[in-house]
Coordinates of C-alpha atoms and ligand atoms in Angstrom, one line a residue:
M1 CA 165.3 111.6 199.7
L2 CA 162.6 111.7 202.6
H3 CA 162.4 113.1 206.0
T4 CA 162.0 109.9 208.3
Q5 CA 158.4 110.6 209.0
K6 CA 156.3 107.9 211.3
T7 CA 154.4 106.0 209.0
T8 CA 152.2 102.9 209.9
E9 CA 153.4 99.7 209.0
K10 CA 152.4 99.2 204.7
I11 CA 153.6 97.5 201.8
I12 CA 154.9 99.1 198.5
L13 CA 154.5 97.3 195.6
I14 CA 156.6 98.4 192.4
G15 CA 155.9 96.8 189.3
M16 CA 159.0 97.5 186.6
D17 CA 157.5 96.1 183.0
G18 CA 160.1 93.7 181.4
A19 CA 162.6 94.5 184.5
T20 CA 165.0 91.6 184.3
F21 CA 167.8 90.5 186.4
D22 CA 170.2 90.2 182.9
I23 CA 170.5 93.7 182.9
I24 CA 170.0 94.6 186.4
L25 CA 172.9 92.5 187.9
P26 CA 175.6 93.4 185.3
L27 CA 174.9 97.0 186.6
V28 CA 174.7 96.5 190.1
R29 CA 178.1 94.9 190.0
E30 CA 179.4 98.3 188.2
G31 CA 177.9 99.9 191.0
K32 CA 175.5 101.5 188.9
L33 CA 172.3 100.7 191.1
P34 CA 172.8 101.1 194.6
S35 CA 169.4 101.0 195.6
F36 CA 169.3 97.4 193.9
A37 CA 172.6 96.3 195.3
R38 CA 171.4 97.4 199.0
L39 CA 167.9 95.5 198.2
L40 CA 169.6 92.2 197.0
E41 CA 171.8 92.2 200.0
E42 CA 169.1 93.2 202.5
G43 CA 166.1 91.4 201.1
T44 CA 165.1 88.4 199.4
W45 CA 165.1 87.8 195.6
G46 CA 164.9 85.7 192.7
N47 CA 163.6 85.3 189.2
T48 CA 159.7 84.6 188.9
T49 CA 158.0 82.7 185.8
A50 CA 156.0 84.4 183.6
I51 CA 153.9 82.2 181.6
P52 CA 152.8 83.7 179.1
P53 CA 155.6 86.6 179.3
D54 CA 153.1 89.2 178.4
S55 CA 152.2 92.5 180.3
P56 CA 148.0 92.2 180.3
E57 CA 148.0 88.7 181.5
M58 CA 150.6 89.0 183.9
W59 CA 149.9 92.4 185.7
T60 CA 146.0 91.0 185.8
S61 CA 147.5 88.0 187.7
I62 CA 149.9 89.6 189.9
I63 CA 147.0 91.7 191.4
T64 CA 144.2 89.4 191.0
G65 CA 146.3 86.1 192.4
V66 CA 144.4 84.1 189.3
K67 CA 145.8 82.5 186.2
P68 CA 145.1 84.1 183.0
E69 CA 142.9 81.5 182.1
K70 CA 140.6 82.3 185.2
H71 CA 141.0 86.4 184.8
G72 CA 140.2 86.0 180.9
I73 CA 142.9 89.0 180.1
H74 CA 144.8 88.3 177.4
D75 CA 145.2 91.4 175.1
F76 CA 145.6 94.7 175.7
G77 CA 142.0 95.0 174.2
Y78 CA 139.9 93.3 171.4
Q79 CA 139.2 93.7 168.1
N80 CA 135.4 95.1 167.3
D81 CA 135.1 95.7 163.6
D82 CA 137.8 98.1 162.6
K83 CA 137.9 99.5 166.2
F84 CA 140.2 98.5 168.7
I85 CA 138.6 98.6 172.0
P86 CA 140.9 98.9 174.9
F87 CA 140.4 96.9 177.8
N88 CA 139.5 98.9 181.0
I89 CA 138.9 98.2 184.7
S90 CA 135.3 96.8 184.1
F91 CA 137.2 93.7 182.6
I92 CA 139.3 92.8 185.5
K93 CA 136.9 90.2 186.8
P94 CA 138.4 88.8 189.7
M95 CA 138.8 91.1 192.7
P96 CA 142.2 93.1 192.3
L97 CA 143.9 93.6 195.5
W98 CA 142.7 97.1 195.8
R99 CA 138.9 96.0 196.1
I100 CA 139.6 93.5 198.5
L101 CA 141.9 95.2 201.1
S102 CA 139.1 98.2 200.4
N103 CA 136.5 96.4 201.3
R104 CA 138.3 95.2 204.4
N105 CA 138.7 98.9 205.5
K106 CA 142.4 98.8 204.5
K107 CA 143.6 102.1 202.8
V108 CA 144.8 101.6 199.7
G109 CA 147.0 104.2 197.1
I110 CA 147.2 102.5 193.6
F111 CA 149.0 104.5 190.6
D112 CA 148.9 103.8 187.2
W113 CA 148.2 99.8 187.4
L114 CA 147.3 98.3 183.9
F115 CA 143.9 98.7 182.8
A116 CA 143.2 100.4 185.8
W117 CA 141.1 102.9 184.5
P118 CA 138.8 104.6 184.8
P119 CA 140.0 105.1 188.3
E120 CA 137.2 103.2 191.0
K121 CA 136.1 104.3 194.0
V122 CA 138.4 102.5 196.7
N123 CA 139.2 103.4 200.2
G124 CA 142.3 105.9 199.5
F125 CA 143.0 106.7 196.4
M126 CA 143.9 105.8 192.8
V127 CA 145.6 107.6 189.8
T128 CA 146.0 106.7 186.3
L129 CA 147.7 107.8 183.5
D130 CA 146.4 105.0 181.1
E131 CA 144.2 106.1 177.9
R132 CA 146.0 109.3 177.5
S133 CA 144.5 109.7 174.2
M134 CA 141.5 110.7 176.3
S135 CA 143.5 112.8 178.8
P136 CA 147.0 113.8 179.2
F137 CA 146.6 114.6 182.7
P138 CA 146.3 111.6 185.4
M139 CA 142.7 110.8 186.1
A140 CA 142.0 110.2 190.0
Y141 CA 139.8 108.7 192.8
P142 CA 139.0 110.5 194.5
K143 CA 138.2 113.5 191.6
N144 CA 139.3 116.1 194.3
L145 CA 142.6 114.5 195.0
T146 CA 145.4 117.1 195.4
L147 CA 148.1 116.3 192.5
C148 CA 150.9 118.8 192.3
Y149 CA 151.9 118.4 188.7
P150 CA 155.1 118.7 187.9
L151 CA 156.0 121.4 185.2
L152 CA 156.0 119.8 181.7
S153 CA 157.7 120.8 179.1
F154 CA 155.8 122.3 175.4
E155 CA 157.7 119.7 173.9
Y156 CA 156.2 116.9 176.0
F157 CA 153.0 117.8 174.6
L158 CA 153.9 118.2 171.2
T159 CA 155.6 114.5 171.3
L160 CA 152.2 112.8 173.0
N161 CA 150.5 114.3 170.2
K162 CA 152.5 112.0 167.9
I163 CA 151.8 108.8 169.8
N164 CA 148.6 107.1 169.8
F165 CA 148.1 105.8 173.3
T166 CA 144.7 103.9 172.9
K167 CA 147.0 100.7 172.8
R168 CA 148.7 101.3 176.4
G169 CA 151.7 99.0 176.2
H170 CA 151.9 99.1 172.5
F171 CA 153.6 102.5 172.5
I172 CA 156.0 101.2 169.8
D173 CA 153.3 100.5 167.4
N174 CA 152.0 103.7 167.4
I175 CA 155.1 106.1 167.1
N176 CA 155.4 108.7 164.8
C177 CA 158.2 110.8 166.4
T178 CA 162.2 110.2 166.4
S179 CA 164.2 108.1 168.6
E180 CA 165.4 111.1 170.4
E181 CA 161.3 112.7 170.8
Y182 CA 160.6 109.0 172.3
I183 CA 163.4 108.1 174.7
K184 CA 162.6 111.9 176.1
L185 CA 159.0 111.3 176.4
V186 CA 158.8 107.7 178.0
T187 CA 161.6 109.1 180.3
S188 CA 159.9 112.2 181.1
I189 CA 156.7 110.4 181.7
E190 CA 158.5 108.1 184.0
K191 CA 160.1 111.1 185.9
Y192 CA 156.4 112.9 186.1
K193 CA 154.9 110.0 187.4
E194 CA 157.5 109.2 190.1
E195 CA 157.1 112.9 191.2
L196 CA 153.3 112.5 191.4
F197 CA 153.5 109.5 193.4
L198 CA 156.2 110.8 196.0
N199 CA 153.9 113.4 196.9
L200 CA 151.0 111.2 197.5
F201 CA 153.1 108.6 199.4
R202 CA 154.3 111.5 201.4
K203 CA 150.9 113.1 202.2
N204 CA 149.3 109.8 202.8
P205 CA 151.3 108.2 205.3
E206 CA 148.1 106.0 206.9
V207 CA 148.2 104.1 203.4
D208 CA 148.5 100.6 204.1
F209 CA 149.3 99.4 200.8
F210 CA 150.7 101.1 197.8
A211 CA 151.3 100.0 194.2
Y212 CA 152.8 101.7 191.4
V213 CA 153.8 100.8 187.9
S214 CA 156.3 102.0 185.9
Y215 CA 156.3 100.9 182.0
L216 CA 159.9 102.6 181.0
P217 CA 162.1 99.1 181.1
D218 CA 159.8 97.8 178.6
D219 CA 159.4 100.7 176.6
L220 CA 162.8 101.0 175.9
Q221 CA 164.0 97.3 175.9
H222 CA 162.3 96.5 172.9
L223 CA 163.8 99.3 170.7
Y224 CA 167.2 99.7 172.2
Y225 CA 168.6 96.4 173.3
S226 CA 170.5 96.3 170.2
Y227 CA 172.7 99.2 170.9
M228 CA 173.3 98.0 174.7
E229 CA 174.6 94.8 173.3
P230 CA 175.8 95.9 170.0
Y231 CA 178.2 92.8 169.5
Y232 CA 175.4 90.8 168.9
F233 CA 173.7 92.9 166.4
D234 CA 175.3 95.0 163.2
V235 CA 174.6 98.4 164.4
E236 CA 176.4 101.5 163.5
K237 CA 179.1 103.1 165.9
E238 CA 177.6 106.3 165.9
E239 CA 174.2 105.1 167.2
V240 CA 175.9 102.9 169.8
K241 CA 176.9 106.0 171.0
K242 CA 173.9 107.7 170.8
Y243 CA 171.8 104.9 172.2
G244 CA 174.0 102.6 174.1
N245 CA 173.0 103.9 177.3
V246 CA 169.5 104.4 177.0
I247 CA 168.5 101.3 179.1
P248 CA 171.1 101.4 181.8
E249 CA 169.7 105.1 182.3
A250 CA 166.6 104.1 182.7
Y251 CA 167.6 101.4 185.3
E252 CA 169.3 104.3 187.2
L253 CA 166.3 106.3 187.0
L254 CA 164.4 103.3 188.8
D255 CA 167.1 103.2 191.3
N256 CA 167.0 106.6 192.4
F257 CA 163.1 106.4 192.9
L258 CA 163.5 103.3 195.1
E259 CA 165.9 105.0 197.3
N260 CA 162.8 106.4 198.8
F261 CA 161.4 103.7 200.2
I262 CA 164.4 101.3 201.5
D263 CA 165.2 103.0 204.6
D264 CA 161.7 103.0 206.2
E265 CA 161.8 100.1 208.7
N266 CA 157.9 100.1 208.6
I267 CA 157.6 99.5 205.0
T268 CA 157.9 96.0 203.4
L269 CA 159.1 96.8 199.4
I270 CA 158.3 94.5 196.8
I271 CA 159.5 94.8 193.3
V272 CA 158.1 92.4 190.5
S273 CA 158.2 92.7 186.7
D274 CA 155.7 91.0 184.6
H275 CA 157.9 89.6 182.7
G276 CA 161.8 89.4 181.8
F277 CA 163.5 90.2 178.8
H278 CA 166.3 89.0 176.4
R279 CA 168.0 89.9 173.0
R280 CA 165.5 88.8 170.5
D281 CA 168.2 87.3 168.2
I282 CA 167.8 84.7 170.6
T283 CA 164.3 83.3 168.9
A284 CA 165.5 84.9 165.3
G285 CA 168.2 84.3 163.3
P286 CA 171.0 86.0 161.0
L287 CA 170.8 89.4 160.4
L288 CA 170.6 90.6 157.1
V289 CA 170.5 94.3 156.3
K290 CA 171.3 97.3 158.8
N291 CA 170.4 100.7 159.4
F292 CA 167.1 100.4 157.2
S293 CA 165.9 103.6 158.8
D294 CA 167.2 105.9 161.1
F295 CA 164.7 104.6 163.8
G296 CA 165.7 101.8 166.1
R297 CA 163.2 99.6 165.7
Y298 CA 163.7 98.8 161.7
N299 CA 167.3 98.5 161.9
H300 CA 167.5 94.5 161.1
I301 CA 165.8 92.5 158.7
V302 CA 166.3 88.9 160.1
F303 CA 166.2 85.1 158.6
R304 CA 164.0 83.4 160.7
M305 CA 166.6 80.5 161.1
N306 CA 164.9 79.4 164.1
Y307 CA 161.4 78.8 162.2
L308 CA 163.3 77.0 159.3
L309 CA 164.6 74.6 161.4
N310 CA 161.3 74.5 163.2
K311 CA 159.6 73.6 160.0
T312 CA 162.1 70.9 159.1
G313 CA 161.8 68.9 162.3
F314 CA 165.2 70.2 164.2
L315 CA 163.7 72.6 166.5
S316 CA 160.8 72.6 168.9
F317 CA 159.1 75.5 170.2
D318 CA 157.1 76.0 173.5
E319 CA 153.3 75.8 173.9
R320 CA 153.5 79.7 172.7
G321 CA 156.1 79.6 169.9
E322 CA 158.2 82.2 171.1
E323 CA 160.9 79.8 173.4
I324 CA 162.9 77.0 172.4
D325 CA 162.0 73.6 174.0
F326 CA 165.7 72.5 174.2
S327 CA 164.2 68.7 175.6
K328 CA 162.9 68.7 171.9
T329 CA 165.3 70.4 169.9
K330 CA 168.3 69.1 167.7
A331 CA 169.5 72.3 166.0
Y332 CA 169.1 76.0 166.9
F333 CA 170.7 79.3 165.5
C334 CA 172.7 80.3 168.3
N335 CA 175.4 83.4 168.6
N336 CA 177.7 84.8 171.2
L337 CA 180.2 87.5 171.0
T338 CA 182.6 85.8 168.9
F339 CA 180.2 83.8 166.5
S340 CA 177.0 83.3 164.7
G341 CA 175.9 79.8 163.6
I342 CA 174.0 76.7 164.3
C343 CA 174.6 75.2 167.5
I344 CA 173.8 71.2 167.5
T345 CA 172.5 69.9 170.9
S346 CA 173.0 66.4 171.0
R347 CA 176.1 65.3 172.9
N348 CA 176.6 61.9 171.3
E349 CA 179.1 62.6 168.5
Y350 CA 177.9 60.4 166.1
E351 CA 174.4 62.0 166.3
R352 CA 175.7 65.3 166.2
N353 CA 177.7 64.5 162.7
Y354 CA 174.2 63.0 161.4
T355 CA 172.7 66.2 162.2
I356 CA 175.3 68.8 160.9
E357 CA 174.8 66.9 157.6
E358 CA 171.0 67.0 157.5
V359 CA 171.0 70.7 158.5
V360 CA 174.2 71.1 155.7
K361 CA 171.7 70.1 153.1
I362 CA 168.8 72.6 153.9
L363 CA 171.2 75.4 154.1
K364 CA 172.7 74.3 150.8
N365 CA 169.2 73.9 149.2
I366 CA 167.4 76.7 150.5
K367 CA 167.0 79.1 147.5
L368 CA 165.1 82.0 146.3
E369 CA 162.6 81.7 143.3
N370 CA 165.8 82.6 140.7
G371 CA 167.7 79.7 142.0
E372 CA 169.9 82.0 143.8
R373 CA 171.1 80.2 147.4
I374 CA 170.7 82.1 150.5
F375 CA 173.4 80.9 152.3
L376 CA 177.3 80.4 150.8
N377 CA 180.6 79.2 152.3
I378 CA 178.8 77.0 154.6
N379 CA 181.8 75.2 157.3
T380 CA 180.8 72.4 159.8
T381 CA 182.9 71.6 163.0
N382 CA 182.2 68.8 165.2
S383 CA 182.7 70.7 168.7
S384 CA 180.9 69.9 171.4
N385 CA 180.0 73.7 172.4
G386 CA 180.3 76.4 169.8
P387 CA 178.5 76.6 166.7
N388 CA 178.6 73.4 164.5
I389 CA 177.6 75.1 161.6
L390 CA 179.0 78.3 160.2
F391 CA 177.5 80.5 156.9
Q392 CA 177.9 83.6 155.2
L393 CA 174.8 85.2 153.5
N394 CA 174.4 85.6 149.9
P395 CA 175.8 89.5 149.6
L396 CA 172.9 90.3 147.2
L397 CA 170.5 90.2 150.4
L398 CA 172.6 92.3 152.3
K399 CA 171.3 95.6 150.2
K400 CA 168.4 97.4 151.6
E401 CA 167.5 98.2 148.0
T402 CA 166.5 94.4 147.5
F403 CA 163.7 94.7 149.9
K404 CA 160.5 96.1 149.1
F405 CA 157.7 96.5 151.5
E406 CA 154.0 96.8 152.0
F407 CA 153.1 99.7 154.3
K408 CA 149.7 100.1 156.1
G409 CA 148.9 103.1 157.9
K410 CA 148.7 106.4 156.2
G411 CA 151.9 107.9 156.0
S412 CA 154.2 106.5 153.7
H413 CA 157.6 107.1 156.0
A414 CA 159.2 104.4 157.6
Y415 CA 157.8 105.2 160.9
D416 CA 154.2 103.7 159.8
T417 CA 153.7 100.1 160.6
P418 CA 154.7 97.9 157.7
A419 CA 152.9 94.9 156.8
S420 CA 155.6 93.1 155.7
I421 CA 158.3 92.3 153.1
K422 CA 156.3 92.3 149.5
Y423 CA 158.7 90.8 147.6
I424 CA 162.7 91.4 146.9
V425 CA 164.2 92.5 143.7
I426 CA 167.4 91.0 142.6
N427 CA 168.8 92.2 139.5
T428 CA 165.5 93.3 138.3
T429 CA 163.9 89.9 139.1
L430 CA 160.9 90.3 141.4
I431 CA 161.2 87.3 143.9
R432 CA 158.1 86.2 146.0
K433 CA 159.0 82.9 147.3
I434 CA 162.0 80.9 148.9
L435 CA 162.0 77.0 148.0
L436 CA 163.5 74.3 149.7
F437 CA 163.3 71.1 147.8
N438 CA 159.5 70.7 146.9
T439 CA 158.5 72.9 149.8
S440 CA 157.8 76.9 148.8
F441 CA 158.0 79.6 151.6
E442 CA 156.5 83.1 151.0
I443 CA 159.4 85.7 151.5
D444 CA 157.9 87.2 154.7
E445 CA 157.3 83.6 156.3
L446 CA 161.2 83.6 156.4
I447 CA 162.2 86.9 156.5
D448 CA 161.2 89.3 159.4
F449 CA 160.9 92.7 158.7
S450 CA 159.3 94.5 162.0
Q451 CA 162.3 93.4 163.9
L452 CA 162.8 94.5 167.3
S453 CA 165.8 94.0 168.9
G454 CA 164.4 93.1 172.6
G455 CA 161.8 90.7 173.4
H456 CA 160.1 89.4 176.1
Q457 CA 161.3 86.7 178.3
I458 CA 159.7 84.2 180.9
N459 CA 162.2 85.2 183.7
G460 CA 160.8 88.0 185.5
I461 CA 162.2 89.4 188.9
I462 CA 161.1 89.5 192.2
I463 CA 163.0 91.3 194.9
M464 CA 161.3 91.7 198.6
K465 CA 162.6 93.7 201.5
G466 CA 161.4 94.5 204.9
K467 CA 161.2 93.4 208.5
N468 CA 159.6 90.0 208.4
I469 CA 161.5 89.3 205.2
K470 CA 164.8 87.0 205.0
K471 CA 168.0 89.1 204.2
N472 CA 170.3 88.2 201.7
F473 CA 168.3 84.8 200.3
T474 CA 167.3 83.7 197.2
I475 CA 163.9 82.3 196.2
Q476 CA 163.2 79.9 193.5
N477 CA 159.7 79.1 191.8
V478 CA 158.0 82.4 192.1
Y479 CA 154.8 82.9 190.0
P480 CA 153.6 86.0 189.6
I481 CA 150.1 84.9 191.0
D482 CA 151.8 84.1 194.3
I483 CA 152.2 88.2 194.8
A484 CA 148.6 88.7 195.8
P485 CA 148.2 85.8 198.4
T486 CA 151.9 87.1 199.8
I487 CA 150.8 90.6 200.5
L488 CA 147.5 89.8 202.1
Y489 CA 149.5 87.5 204.5
L490 CA 151.9 90.3 205.0
L491 CA 149.1 92.5 205.8
K492 CA 147.6 89.8 208.0
E493 CA 144.7 89.3 206.0
K494 CA 142.8 86.4 204.9
I495 CA 143.5 85.0 201.5
P496 CA 140.5 84.2 199.3
T497 CA 140.3 80.2 198.3
Y498 CA 139.7 80.7 194.5
M499 CA 143.6 82.7 194.4
D500 CA 145.6 80.3 192.4
G501 CA 149.0 81.4 193.9
K502 CA 150.6 80.7 196.9
V503 CA 152.1 82.6 199.9
L504 CA 155.7 83.0 199.5
T505 CA 156.7 81.7 203.0
E506 CA 160.5 80.5 201.9
A507 CA 160.9 84.6 201.9
I508 CA 159.5 85.3 205.2
K509 CA 161.2 85.1 208.6
E510 CA 160.6 82.0 211.2
E511 CA 159.3 84.5 213.5
Y512 CA 156.6 85.9 211.7
L513 CA 155.3 82.7 210.1
S514 CA 155.1 81.0 213.4
K515 CA 152.9 83.9 215.1
N516 CA 150.7 84.4 211.8
P517 CA 149.1 81.4 210.6
I518 CA 148.1 81.6 207.0
L519 CA 144.3 82.1 207.1
Y520 CA 141.6 81.7 204.2
T521 CA 138.3 82.8 203.6
K522 CA 136.0 81.8 201.0
E523 CA 135.0 85.0 199.2
K524 CA 133.2 85.3 195.6
Y525 CA 135.3 85.3 192.7
I526 CA 134.0 88.1 191.1
S527 CA 132.7 91.8 192.8
P528 CA 129.1 92.2 191.7
T529 CA 129.0 96.0 193.2
L530 CA 132.0 97.3 191.3
T531 CA 132.1 95.7 187.9
P532 CA 129.7 97.9 186.0
K533 CA 127.5 95.7 183.5
I534 CA 128.6 96.4 180.0
S535 CA 127.2 94.9 176.6
K536 CA 129.3 94.5 173.3
E537 CA 128.2 97.5 171.9
G538 CA 127.5 99.8 174.8
E539 CA 131.1 99.4 175.7
F540 CA 132.8 102.7 174.6
K541 CA 129.6 104.5 175.4
T542 CA 129.4 102.9 178.9
I543 CA 133.1 103.9 179.6
E544 CA 132.5 107.1 178.2
E545 CA 129.8 107.9 180.3
R546 CA 131.9 106.8 183.2
L547 CA 134.3 109.4 182.1
K548 CA 132.2 112.2 182.0
E549 CA 130.7 111.0 185.4
L550 CA 134.2 111.7 186.9
G551 CA 134.6 114.7 184.8
Y552 CA 137.1 113.9 182.6
L553 CA 135.3 114.0 179.2
K554 CA 132.7 117.0 178.3
Ligands
ZN1 ZN1 156.8 94.5 175.5

């Protein structure tokens, strides 16, 4: 807990990668997240709509107030021949809040924002842990910033060595450690960051705008969702015991952290996530094999039922191909506590019956190359809620020996990222294709192997609390681009006209709104002074040079 020391009015923006109310609200009801509970009661909150629901686009939109098509960040980096070049601070083209505010003599304290490395000159400080492959220690501006390093264990560094951090946000693609090591690592990184941040927060009461990002929810939700909601997945009881609390405990850790900022009247706290999260089976399909390896991520092989329904014209995805567009969908794979099957959307009985018949035809005729059926015991009901078509998977497909994988990467064990399912073997027959009438599919087109149990979704979170923020109010129609203009407005700063977002006036008290008109300024979209000019080939060198300048590389 903080001693109540006199602070100036300030905004603290806390980013939580992948945080979702789908997990927060049940935990709040159970009394496990007292800080979140207070914030919901004493503040304004609601879902955000994150399109696309991915970190590079959304964190950049949040801090710049512009849409992805305008800021141009669409991945964690780009491929240059055989090298993956991660994006860095120079790729953020529009002015991030820290630059706008620094230019206007506001003091900022920025902590581990995505791509904000190497740290740049700001009016205040900037700390980043990004690019840990280059330095396991935080990099900071100013260089002589006093950082008190919490004591890190030897194991921490050992584990750190097993993860390739060059692709920030893609921890899970580069793991060479056990589940236990991974959980311990990402959790200790979070604790370490929080301690560093609190230290700087306490030492710099004059800062007007703090920003901090935790990547913990995303790092854990991708891998351990199935253990938190085991009834939707085919996971072992033993593992549920071991990993079932991993995600709730991560939120409890963040809840503890939030406690530090709740009581100070001078703090306006804004919590946002870049995107939401959901069980990945929502867009996937029936599970084929459990416990493929002892690491969470490879626990299931999934028949991509929704993909098949899409290919056969019964289901439409959104533009990104990730969410079901229900307005155009007739049938989709659905499951809950008690069933899994195919649901028909039509409310009209005749239409429903017709669609059921058509889909059953597909299920009966989708076969392996050797003529073996994939789905057996197909049953139908005409109920208007629940699954209309139930089926069983051919038990031949429920053995893990059936699937042969092609691995890429150096090692040979299952932690390496496998390319795909190469073929399946049933009674010594090698099968590479799945047939449906005259159409043939490659095995890996319909059967997905590297299945994470949690995936991104477009509903993220926003929670705001402060003396100018409405109490116990829920807000709608919030987009990540709205955060930056809202922060500027709350700091009584003019908003650059190029920003795409709007001030979230609904969340703000009438009193403040009437006293403070929203003011705009025509400002340059790109900051010429701080964005280094980098040629395509020279990119790596330039970054290395900058790191050298800052004293991180020798
Ligand atoms: Zn993610």
